Coordinates of C-alpha atoms in Angstrom, one line a residue:
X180 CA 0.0 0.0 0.0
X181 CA 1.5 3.5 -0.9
X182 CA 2.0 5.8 2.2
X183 CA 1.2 9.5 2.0
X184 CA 3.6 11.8 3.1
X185 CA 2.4 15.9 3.8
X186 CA 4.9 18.5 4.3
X187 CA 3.2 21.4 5.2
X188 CA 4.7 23.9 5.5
X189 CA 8.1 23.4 3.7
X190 CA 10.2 25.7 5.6
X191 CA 13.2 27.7 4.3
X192 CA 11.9 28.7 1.4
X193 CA 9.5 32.2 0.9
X194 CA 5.3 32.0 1.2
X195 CA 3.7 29.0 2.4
X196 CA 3.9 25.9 -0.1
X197 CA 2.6 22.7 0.7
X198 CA 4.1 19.3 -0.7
X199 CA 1.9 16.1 -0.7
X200 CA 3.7 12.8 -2.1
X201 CA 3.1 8.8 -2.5
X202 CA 5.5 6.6 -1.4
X203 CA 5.7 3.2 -2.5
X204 CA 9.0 0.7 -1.9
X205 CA 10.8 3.5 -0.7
X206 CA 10.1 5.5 -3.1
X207 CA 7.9 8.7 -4.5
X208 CA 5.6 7.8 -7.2
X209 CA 3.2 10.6 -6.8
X210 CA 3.5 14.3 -5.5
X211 CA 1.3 17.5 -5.6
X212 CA 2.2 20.9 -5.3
X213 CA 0.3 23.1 -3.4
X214 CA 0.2 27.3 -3.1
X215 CA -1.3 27.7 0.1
X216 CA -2.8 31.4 0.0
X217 CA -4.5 33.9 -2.2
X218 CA -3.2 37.7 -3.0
X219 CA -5.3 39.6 -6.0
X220 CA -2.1 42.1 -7.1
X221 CA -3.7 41.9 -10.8
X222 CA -7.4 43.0 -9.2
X223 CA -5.4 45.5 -7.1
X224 CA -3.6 47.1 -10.6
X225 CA -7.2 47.4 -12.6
X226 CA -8.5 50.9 -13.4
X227 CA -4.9 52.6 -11.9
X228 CA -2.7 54.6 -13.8
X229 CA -0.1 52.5 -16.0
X230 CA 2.6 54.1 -14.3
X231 CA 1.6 52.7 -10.8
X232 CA 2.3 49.6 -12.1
X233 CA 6.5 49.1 -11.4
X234 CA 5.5 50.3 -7.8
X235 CA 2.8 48.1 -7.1
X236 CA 4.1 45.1 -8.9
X237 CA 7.3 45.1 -6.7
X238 CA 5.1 44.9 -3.7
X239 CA 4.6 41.4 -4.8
X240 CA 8.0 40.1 -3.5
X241 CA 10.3 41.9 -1.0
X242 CA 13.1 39.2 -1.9
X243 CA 12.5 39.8 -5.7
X244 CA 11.0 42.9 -6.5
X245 CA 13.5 44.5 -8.6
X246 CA 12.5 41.7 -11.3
X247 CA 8.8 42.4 -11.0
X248 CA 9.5 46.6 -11.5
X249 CA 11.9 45.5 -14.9
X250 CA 9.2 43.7 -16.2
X251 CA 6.6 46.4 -15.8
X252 CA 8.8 48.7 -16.9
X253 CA 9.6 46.2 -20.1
X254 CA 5.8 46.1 -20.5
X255 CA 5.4 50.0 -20.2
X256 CA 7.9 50.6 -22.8
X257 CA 6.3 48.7 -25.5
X258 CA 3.1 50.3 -25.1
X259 CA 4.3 53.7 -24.5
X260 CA 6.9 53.1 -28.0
X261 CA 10.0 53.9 -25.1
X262 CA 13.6 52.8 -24.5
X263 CA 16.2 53.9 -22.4
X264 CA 19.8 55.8 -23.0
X265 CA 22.8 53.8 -22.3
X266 CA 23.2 54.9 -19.0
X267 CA 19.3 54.5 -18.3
X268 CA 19.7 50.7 -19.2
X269 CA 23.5 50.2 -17.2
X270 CA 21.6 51.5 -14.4
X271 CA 18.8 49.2 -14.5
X272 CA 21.3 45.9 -15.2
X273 CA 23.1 46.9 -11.9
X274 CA 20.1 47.3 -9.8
X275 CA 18.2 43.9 -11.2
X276 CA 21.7 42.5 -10.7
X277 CA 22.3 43.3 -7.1
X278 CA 18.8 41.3 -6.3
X279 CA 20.0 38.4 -8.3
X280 CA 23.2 38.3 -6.4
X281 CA 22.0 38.4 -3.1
X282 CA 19.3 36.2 -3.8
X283 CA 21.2 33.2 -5.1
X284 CA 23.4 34.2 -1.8
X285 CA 20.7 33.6 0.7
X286 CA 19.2 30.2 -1.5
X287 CA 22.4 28.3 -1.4
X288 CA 23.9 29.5 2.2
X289 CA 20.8 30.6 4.6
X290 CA 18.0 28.5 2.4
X291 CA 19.7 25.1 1.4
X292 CA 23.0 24.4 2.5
X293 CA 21.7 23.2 5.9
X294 CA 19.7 20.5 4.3
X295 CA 23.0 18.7 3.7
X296 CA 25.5 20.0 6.2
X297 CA 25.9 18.7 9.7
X298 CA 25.4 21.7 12.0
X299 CA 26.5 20.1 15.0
X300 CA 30.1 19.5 13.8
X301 CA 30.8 23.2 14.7
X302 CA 30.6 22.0 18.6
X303 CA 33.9 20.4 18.7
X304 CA 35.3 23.2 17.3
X305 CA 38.3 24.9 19.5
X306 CA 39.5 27.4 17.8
X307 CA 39.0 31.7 18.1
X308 CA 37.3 32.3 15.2
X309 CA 34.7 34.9 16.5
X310 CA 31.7 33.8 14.3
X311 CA 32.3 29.9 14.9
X312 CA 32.2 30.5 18.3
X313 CA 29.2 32.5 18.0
X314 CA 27.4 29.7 15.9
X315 CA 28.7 27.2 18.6
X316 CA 26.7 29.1 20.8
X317 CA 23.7 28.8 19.6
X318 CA 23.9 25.2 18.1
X319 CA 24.5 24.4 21.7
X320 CA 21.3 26.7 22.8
X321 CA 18.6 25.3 20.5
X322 CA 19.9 21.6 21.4
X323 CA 19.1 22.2 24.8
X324 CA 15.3 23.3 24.1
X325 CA 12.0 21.6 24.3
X326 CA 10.2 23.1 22.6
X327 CA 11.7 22.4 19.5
X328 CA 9.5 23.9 16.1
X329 CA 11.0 22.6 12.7
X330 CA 10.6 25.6 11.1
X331 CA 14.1 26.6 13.1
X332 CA 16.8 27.8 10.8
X333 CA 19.6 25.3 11.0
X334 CA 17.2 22.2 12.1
X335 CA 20.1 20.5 14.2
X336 CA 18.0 18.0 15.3
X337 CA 16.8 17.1 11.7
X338 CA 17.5 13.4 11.5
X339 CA 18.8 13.8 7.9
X340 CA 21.6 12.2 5.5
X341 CA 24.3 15.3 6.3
X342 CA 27.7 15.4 5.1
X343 CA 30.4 14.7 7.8
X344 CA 33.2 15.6 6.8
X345 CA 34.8 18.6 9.2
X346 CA 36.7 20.7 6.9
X347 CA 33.1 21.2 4.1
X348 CA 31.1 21.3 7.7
X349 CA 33.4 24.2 9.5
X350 CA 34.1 26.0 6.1
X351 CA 30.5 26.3 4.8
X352 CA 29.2 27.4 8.5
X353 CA 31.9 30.2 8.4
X354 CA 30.9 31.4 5.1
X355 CA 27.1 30.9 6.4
X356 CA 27.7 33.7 8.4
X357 CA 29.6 35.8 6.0
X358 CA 27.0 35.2 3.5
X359 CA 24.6 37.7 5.9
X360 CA 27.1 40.2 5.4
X361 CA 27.6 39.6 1.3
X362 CA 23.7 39.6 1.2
X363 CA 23.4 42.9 3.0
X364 CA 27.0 44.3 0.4
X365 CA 24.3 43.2 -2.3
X366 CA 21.5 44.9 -1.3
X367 CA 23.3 48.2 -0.7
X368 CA 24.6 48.4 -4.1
X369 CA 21.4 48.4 -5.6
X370 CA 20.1 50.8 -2.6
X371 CA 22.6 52.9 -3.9
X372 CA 21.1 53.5 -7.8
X373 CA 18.0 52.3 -6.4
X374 CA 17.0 54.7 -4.1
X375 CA 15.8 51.7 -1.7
X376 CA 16.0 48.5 -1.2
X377 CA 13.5 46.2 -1.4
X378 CA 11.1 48.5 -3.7
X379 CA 13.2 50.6 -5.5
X380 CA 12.0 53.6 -5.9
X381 CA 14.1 54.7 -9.5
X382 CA 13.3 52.1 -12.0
X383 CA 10.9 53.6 -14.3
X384 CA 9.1 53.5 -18.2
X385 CA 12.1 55.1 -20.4
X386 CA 15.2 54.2 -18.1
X387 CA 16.1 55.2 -14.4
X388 CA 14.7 58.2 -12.9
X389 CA 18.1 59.2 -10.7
X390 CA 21.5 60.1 -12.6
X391 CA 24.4 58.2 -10.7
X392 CA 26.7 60.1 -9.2
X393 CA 30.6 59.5 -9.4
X394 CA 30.6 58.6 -5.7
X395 CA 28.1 56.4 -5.8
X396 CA 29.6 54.5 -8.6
X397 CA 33.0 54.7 -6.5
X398 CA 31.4 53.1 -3.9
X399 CA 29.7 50.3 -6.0
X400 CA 32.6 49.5 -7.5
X401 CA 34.2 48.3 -4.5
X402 CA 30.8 46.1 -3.3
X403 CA 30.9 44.4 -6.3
X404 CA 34.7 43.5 -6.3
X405 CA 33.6 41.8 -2.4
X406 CA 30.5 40.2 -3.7
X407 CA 32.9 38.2 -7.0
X408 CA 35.7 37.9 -4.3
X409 CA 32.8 36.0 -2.3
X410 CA 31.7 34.1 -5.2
X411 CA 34.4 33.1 -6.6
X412 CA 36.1 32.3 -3.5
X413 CA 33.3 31.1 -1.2
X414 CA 30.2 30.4 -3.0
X415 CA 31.6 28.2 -6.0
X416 CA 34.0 26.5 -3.6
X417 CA 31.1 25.5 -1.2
X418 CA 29.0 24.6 -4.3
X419 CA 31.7 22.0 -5.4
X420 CA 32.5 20.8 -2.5
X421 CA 28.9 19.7 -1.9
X422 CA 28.8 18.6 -5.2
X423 CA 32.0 16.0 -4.7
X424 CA 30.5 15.1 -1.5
X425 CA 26.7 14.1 -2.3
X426 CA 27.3 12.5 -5.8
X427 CA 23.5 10.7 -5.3
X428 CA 22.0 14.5 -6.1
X429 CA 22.9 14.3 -9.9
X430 CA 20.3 11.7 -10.2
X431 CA 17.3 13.4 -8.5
X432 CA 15.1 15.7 -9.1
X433 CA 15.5 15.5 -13.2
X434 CA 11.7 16.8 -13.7
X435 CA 10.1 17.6 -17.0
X436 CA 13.0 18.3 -19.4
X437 CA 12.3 20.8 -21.0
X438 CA 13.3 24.5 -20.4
X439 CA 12.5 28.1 -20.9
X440 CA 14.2 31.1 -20.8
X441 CA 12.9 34.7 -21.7
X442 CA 16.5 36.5 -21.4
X443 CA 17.7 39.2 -18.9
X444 CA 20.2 41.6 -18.6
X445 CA 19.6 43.4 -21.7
X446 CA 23.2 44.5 -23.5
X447 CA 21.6 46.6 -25.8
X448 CA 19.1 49.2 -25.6
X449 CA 16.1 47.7 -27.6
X450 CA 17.1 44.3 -26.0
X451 CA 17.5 42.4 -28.9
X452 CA 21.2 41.1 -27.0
X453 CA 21.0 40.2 -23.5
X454 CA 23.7 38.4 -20.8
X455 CA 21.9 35.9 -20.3
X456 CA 20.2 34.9 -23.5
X457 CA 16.4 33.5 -24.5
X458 CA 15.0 29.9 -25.8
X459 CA 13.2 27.2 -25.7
X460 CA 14.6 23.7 -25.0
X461 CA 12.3 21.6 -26.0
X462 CA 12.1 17.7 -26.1
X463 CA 16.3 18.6 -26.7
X464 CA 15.2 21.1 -29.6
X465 CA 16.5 24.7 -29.1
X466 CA 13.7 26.8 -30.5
X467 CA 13.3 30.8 -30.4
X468 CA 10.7 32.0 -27.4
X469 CA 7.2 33.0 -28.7
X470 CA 5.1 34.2 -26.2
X471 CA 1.8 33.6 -27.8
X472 CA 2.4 29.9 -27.1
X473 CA 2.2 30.6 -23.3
X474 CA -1.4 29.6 -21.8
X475 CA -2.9 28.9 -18.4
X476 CA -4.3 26.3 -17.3
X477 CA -7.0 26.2 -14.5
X478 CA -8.3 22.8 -13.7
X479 CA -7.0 22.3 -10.3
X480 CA -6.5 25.9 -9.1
X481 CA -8.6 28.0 -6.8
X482 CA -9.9 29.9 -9.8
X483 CA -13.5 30.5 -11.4
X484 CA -11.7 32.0 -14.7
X485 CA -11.7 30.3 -18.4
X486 CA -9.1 27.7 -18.9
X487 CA -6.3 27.8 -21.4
X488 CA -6.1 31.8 -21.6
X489 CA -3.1 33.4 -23.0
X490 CA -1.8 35.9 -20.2
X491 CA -3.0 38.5 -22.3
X492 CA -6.7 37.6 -21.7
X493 CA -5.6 36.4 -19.0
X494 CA -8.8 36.4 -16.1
X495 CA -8.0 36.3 -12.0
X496 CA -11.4 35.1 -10.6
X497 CA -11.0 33.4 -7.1
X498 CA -13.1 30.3 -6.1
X499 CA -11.8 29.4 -2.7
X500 CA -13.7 26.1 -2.4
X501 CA -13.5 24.9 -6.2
X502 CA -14.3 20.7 -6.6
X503 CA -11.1 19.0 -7.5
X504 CA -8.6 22.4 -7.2
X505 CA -5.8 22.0 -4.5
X506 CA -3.6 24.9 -5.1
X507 CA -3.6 28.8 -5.7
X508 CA -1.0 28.6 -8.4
X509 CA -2.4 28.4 -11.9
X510 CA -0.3 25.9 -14.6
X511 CA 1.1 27.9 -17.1
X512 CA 2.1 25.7 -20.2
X513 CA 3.9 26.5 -23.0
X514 CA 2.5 25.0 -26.4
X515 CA 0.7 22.8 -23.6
X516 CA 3.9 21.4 -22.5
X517 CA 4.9 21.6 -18.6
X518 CA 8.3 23.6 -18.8
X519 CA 11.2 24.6 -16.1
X520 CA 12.4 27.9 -15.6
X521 CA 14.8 28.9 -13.3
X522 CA 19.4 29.2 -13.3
X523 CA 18.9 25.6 -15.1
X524 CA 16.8 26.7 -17.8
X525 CA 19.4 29.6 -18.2
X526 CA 22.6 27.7 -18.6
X527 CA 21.2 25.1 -20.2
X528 CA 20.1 27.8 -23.2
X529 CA 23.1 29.8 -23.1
X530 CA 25.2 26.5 -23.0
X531 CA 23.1 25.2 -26.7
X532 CA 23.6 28.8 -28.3
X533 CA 27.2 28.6 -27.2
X534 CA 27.6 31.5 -24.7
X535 CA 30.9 32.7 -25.1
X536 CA 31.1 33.0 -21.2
X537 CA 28.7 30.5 -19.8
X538 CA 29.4 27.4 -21.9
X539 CA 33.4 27.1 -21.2
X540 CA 33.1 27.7 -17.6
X541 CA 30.0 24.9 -17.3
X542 CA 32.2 22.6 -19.5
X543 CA 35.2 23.2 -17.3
X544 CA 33.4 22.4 -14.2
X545 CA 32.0 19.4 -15.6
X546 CA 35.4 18.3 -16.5
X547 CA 36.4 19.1 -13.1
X548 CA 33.7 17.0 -11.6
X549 CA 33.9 13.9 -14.4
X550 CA 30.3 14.7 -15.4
X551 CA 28.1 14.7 -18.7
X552 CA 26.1 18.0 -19.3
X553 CA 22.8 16.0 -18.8
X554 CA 24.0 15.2 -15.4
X555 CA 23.2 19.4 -14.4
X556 CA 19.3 18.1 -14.9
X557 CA 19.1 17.6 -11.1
X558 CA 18.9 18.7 -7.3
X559 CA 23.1 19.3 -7.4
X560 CA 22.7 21.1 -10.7
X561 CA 20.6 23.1 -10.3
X562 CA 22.5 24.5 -7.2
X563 CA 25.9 24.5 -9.6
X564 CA 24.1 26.5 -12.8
X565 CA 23.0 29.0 -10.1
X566 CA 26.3 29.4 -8.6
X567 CA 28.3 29.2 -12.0
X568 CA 25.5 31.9 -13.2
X569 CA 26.2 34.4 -10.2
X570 CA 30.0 34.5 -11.1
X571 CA 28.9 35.1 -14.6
X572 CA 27.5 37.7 -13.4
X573 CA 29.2 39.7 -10.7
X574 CA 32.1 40.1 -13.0
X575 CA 29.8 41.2 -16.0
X576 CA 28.4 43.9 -13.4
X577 CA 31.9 45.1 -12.5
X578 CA 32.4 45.9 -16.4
X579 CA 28.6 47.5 -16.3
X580 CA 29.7 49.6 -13.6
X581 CA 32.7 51.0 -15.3
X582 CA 30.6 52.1 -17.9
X583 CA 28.3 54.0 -16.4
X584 CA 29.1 58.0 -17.2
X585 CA 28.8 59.8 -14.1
X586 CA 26.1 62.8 -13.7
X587 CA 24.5 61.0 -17.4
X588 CA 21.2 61.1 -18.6
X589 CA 19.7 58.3 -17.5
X590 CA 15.9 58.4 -19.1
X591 CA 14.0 59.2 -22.1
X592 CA 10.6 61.1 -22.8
X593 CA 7.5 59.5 -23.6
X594 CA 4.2 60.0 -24.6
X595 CA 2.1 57.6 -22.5
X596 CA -0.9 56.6 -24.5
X597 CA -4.5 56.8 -23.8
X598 CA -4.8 52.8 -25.4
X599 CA -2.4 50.5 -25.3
X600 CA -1.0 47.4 -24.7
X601 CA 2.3 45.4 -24.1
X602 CA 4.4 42.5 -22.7
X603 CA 7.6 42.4 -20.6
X604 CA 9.7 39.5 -20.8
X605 CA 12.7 38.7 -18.5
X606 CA 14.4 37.0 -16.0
X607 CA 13.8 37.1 -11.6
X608 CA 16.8 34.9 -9.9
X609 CA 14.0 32.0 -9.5
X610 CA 13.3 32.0 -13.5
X611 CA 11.6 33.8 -16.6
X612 CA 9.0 36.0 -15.2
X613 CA 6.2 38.3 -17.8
X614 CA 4.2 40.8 -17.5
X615 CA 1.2 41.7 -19.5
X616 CA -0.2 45.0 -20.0
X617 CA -3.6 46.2 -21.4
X618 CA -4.4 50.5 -20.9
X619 CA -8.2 51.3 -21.8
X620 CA -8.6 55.5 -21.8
X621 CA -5.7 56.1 -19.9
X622 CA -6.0 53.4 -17.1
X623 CA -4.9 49.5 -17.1
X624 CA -7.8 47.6 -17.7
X625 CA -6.2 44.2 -17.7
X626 CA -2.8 42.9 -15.9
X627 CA -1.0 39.5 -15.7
X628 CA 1.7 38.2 -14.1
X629 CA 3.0 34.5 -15.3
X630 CA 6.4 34.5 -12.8
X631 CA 8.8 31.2 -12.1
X632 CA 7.6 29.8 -9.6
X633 CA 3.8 29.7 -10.7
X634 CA 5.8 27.8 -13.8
X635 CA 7.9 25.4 -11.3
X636 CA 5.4 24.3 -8.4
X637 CA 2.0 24.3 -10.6
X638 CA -0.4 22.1 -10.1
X639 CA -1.5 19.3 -12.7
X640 CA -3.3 21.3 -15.8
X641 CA -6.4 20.3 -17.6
X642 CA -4.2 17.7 -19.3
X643 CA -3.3 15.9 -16.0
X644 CA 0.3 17.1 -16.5
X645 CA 1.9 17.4 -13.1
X646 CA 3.9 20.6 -12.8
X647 CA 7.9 20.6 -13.0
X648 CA 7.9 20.3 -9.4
X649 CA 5.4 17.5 -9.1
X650 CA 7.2 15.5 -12.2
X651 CA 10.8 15.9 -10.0
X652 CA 9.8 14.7 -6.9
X653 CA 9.0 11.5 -8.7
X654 CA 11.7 8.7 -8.0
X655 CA 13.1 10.6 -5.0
X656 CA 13.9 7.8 -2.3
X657 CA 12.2 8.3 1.1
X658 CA 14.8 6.5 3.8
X659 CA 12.6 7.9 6.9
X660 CA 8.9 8.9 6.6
X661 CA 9.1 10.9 9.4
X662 CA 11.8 12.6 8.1
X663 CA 11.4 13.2 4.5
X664 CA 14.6 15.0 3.4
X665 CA 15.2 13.7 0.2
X666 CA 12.0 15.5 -0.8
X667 CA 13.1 18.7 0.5
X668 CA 16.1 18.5 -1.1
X669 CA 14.5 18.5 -4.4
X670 CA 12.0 21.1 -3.8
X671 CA 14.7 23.5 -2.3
X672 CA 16.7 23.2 -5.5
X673 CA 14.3 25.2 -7.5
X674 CA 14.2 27.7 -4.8
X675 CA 10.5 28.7 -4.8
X676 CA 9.0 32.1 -4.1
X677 CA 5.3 31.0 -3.5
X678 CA 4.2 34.9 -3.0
X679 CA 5.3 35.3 -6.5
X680 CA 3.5 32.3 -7.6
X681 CA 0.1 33.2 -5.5
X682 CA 0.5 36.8 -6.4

């Protein structure tokens, strides 16, 4: 007889997602994804002016807003016919980019890393280091309590398969602790073109609103040569070591195989080059993005609206106690096929179109680790692609930086329209996130959000398709029911951001 297993709620991880699964011989057969809540952002933008929209759509996420205010933004400027100068568009990479960095950061250090690393082995440790000792501390502190919740941060008493070797253990729970500080570097970089941080208060239609000034781009120049000293020094290091040690996690968690990527990071003005590059991988076919193929699906979600809209008909109509629905999350498909988005989908796209950057470093590292590219399709690579994507990425945003002319125009006019309508594509850290725009007589009479993890952790469509989530949870072994790990292992690795997906 299969055994049900409920984890609800999976901690570590933003909003409140629930996991169900079927365990037979030891292993999942079944699982079903669950967004426990209901928000209405897309009622709450209806009949305001289109130039609320990058505020109110950032309010969404306070760990990813930046990428919510890009796409409106993105969206904006194809109805309003707008682009921004160069400086308009260095200044928006840097800011997105800061929010990437310091939210792959906090996924792999404050987020994952404790699901395979023995906490405890910092209690023999003997030696001065100040934040050791610290951590020491309060290992010691939460062993001694009774009244125990598992939604702790470290989860020392977590009965789990954890590395145990004391060099990875020591050296990842020193860096866990610097990580707080690189997080925080991060955030104050984008602060400081930004405005504020989370919610930036510049990005607007046509560019940024606030000229940098030479100070400012002084003083971001020497964050971001900490944050690629911390990532290429730390992060990766830690990544790899993991990877060496838990070789099991390049066979779990594969999922649906196939990818999307809309592209971020745009090296152009009109976007038509970006960093990190679009596509479609497709049954192992690279094909070019086409939005009009994106639909979503409604059969077991919490909502009244048609089935199989395009997001630009797109209809947000709740029904809380809907027959068959178990989850907030609609199922976006593309060309009805369940897709993955996310740092996988990335390199995986940039590594087919032969990233000039991207593709020799993954290579290299799978060389390094003895390892076939289809081996990345998994918990461990996932964790890899977003690490090898983040120094990628702090160095590209050093060379952005330079570039910036101080005291520069940083926007462009506009005429904003009285009818309208546009799309912005791109990418959050969690995966390819649109934006769809409708204006009626000055106001937005229709707006749609389709963001990763509403790709990711969707339920089964109108097809039966489980989501990418749901299909790689299946095969995961379950050594102790009462302590399903393994499972939380896999859904970790796509880092979800369930108030994105319920947004």
């Amino acid at each position: 007889m299969p055994q049900t297993i409920t984890i609800n709620p999976v901690t570590r991880i933003e909003g409140h997602l629930g996991i169900r699964v079927e365990v037979n011989s030891g292993q999942v057969s079944a699982a079903w994804s669950s967004g426990e809540s209901y928000r209405g952002f897309e009622q709450i933008l209806v009949n305001r002016d289109p130039l609320d929209a990058q505020l109110i759509t950032q309010r969404i996420c306070g760990v990813c807003p930046i990428e919510h205010g890009v796409a409106s933004n993105l969206a904006q400027e194809m109805a309003f016919g707008a682009q921004p100068p160069d400086n308009g568009r260095l200044l928006r990479n840097v800011i997105a980019a800061a929010n990437f960095i310091q939210s792959h950061i906090l996924h792999f250090y404050t987020l994952s890393a404790v699901d395979f690393i023995d906490v405890t082995a910092v209690l023999n440790y003997q030696g001065a280091d100040a934040g050791l000792n610290y951590l020491k501390t309060w290992v010691q502190n939460e062993l001694a309590r009774v009244d125990y919740f598992p939604a702790a941060p470290l989860l020392p008493r977590f009965n789990g398969d954890y590395l145990t070797e004391a060099g990875i253990n020591l050296g990842a729970l020193r860096h866990y602790l610097t990580a707080f500080e690189m997080r925080a570097e991060a955030t104050r970089m984008g602060a400081l073109f930004g405005g504020k941080i989370p919610h930036a208060a510049t990005l607007f239609p046509g560019g940024v609103s606030q000229p940098a000034r030479l100070e400012q781009i002084v003083e971001a120049k020497k964050i971001i040569r900490r944050l690629r000293h911390f990532t290429e020094t730390a992060y990766v290091p830690d990544v790899l070591a993991v990877a060496q040690a838990k070789p099991d996690y390049f066979n779990l968690g594969r999922g649906c195989g196939n990818y999307l990527a809309f592209g971020a990071f745009h090296e152009t003005n009109d976007g038509s080059q970006k960093l990190f590059p679009s596509g479609v991988l497709l049954g192992g076919t690279l094909q070019e993005v086409n939005q009009s193929l994106i639909a979503e699906d409604v059969a077991r979600s919490y909502f009244s609206s048609a089935s199989g809209l395009h997001p630009a008909a797109g209809e947000t109509t709740p029904l809380a106690h809907k027959p068959d629905a178990y989850s907030w999350l609609k199922a976006p498909r593309y060309g009805g096929q369940v897709m993955e988005v996310g740092p996988l989908a990335r390199v995986l796209v940039a590594h087919r179109r032969n990233h000039p950057t991207i593709k020799p470093l993954v290579d290299a590292v799978l060389q390094r680790l003895g390892r076939p590219l289809n081996d990345l399709v998994s918990v461990m690579g996932r964790h890899l692609a977003r690490a090898l994507e983040c120094q990628v990425l702090v160095a590209r945003t050093e060379e952005w930086i330079d570039a910036i002319t101080p005291d520069g125009p940083t926007i462009n006019r506009f005429t904003k329209p009285a009818n309208g309508a546009g799309y912005g594509l791109t990418e959050a850290a969690r995966g390819a996130l649109g934006h769809w725009l409708q204006i009626t007589s000055g106001k937005i009479s229709r707006y749609q959000c389709v963001v990763p993890t509403t790709w990711n952790c969707s339920p089964r469509d109108d097809a039966g398709q489980p989501g990418a989530l749901e299909q790689a949870l299946v095969g995961t072994p379950i050594a102790d029911a009462a302590h399903p790990i393994e499972a939380v292992r896999v859904v970790r690795s796509f880092d979800p951001c369930v108030s994105c997906a319920v947004h």
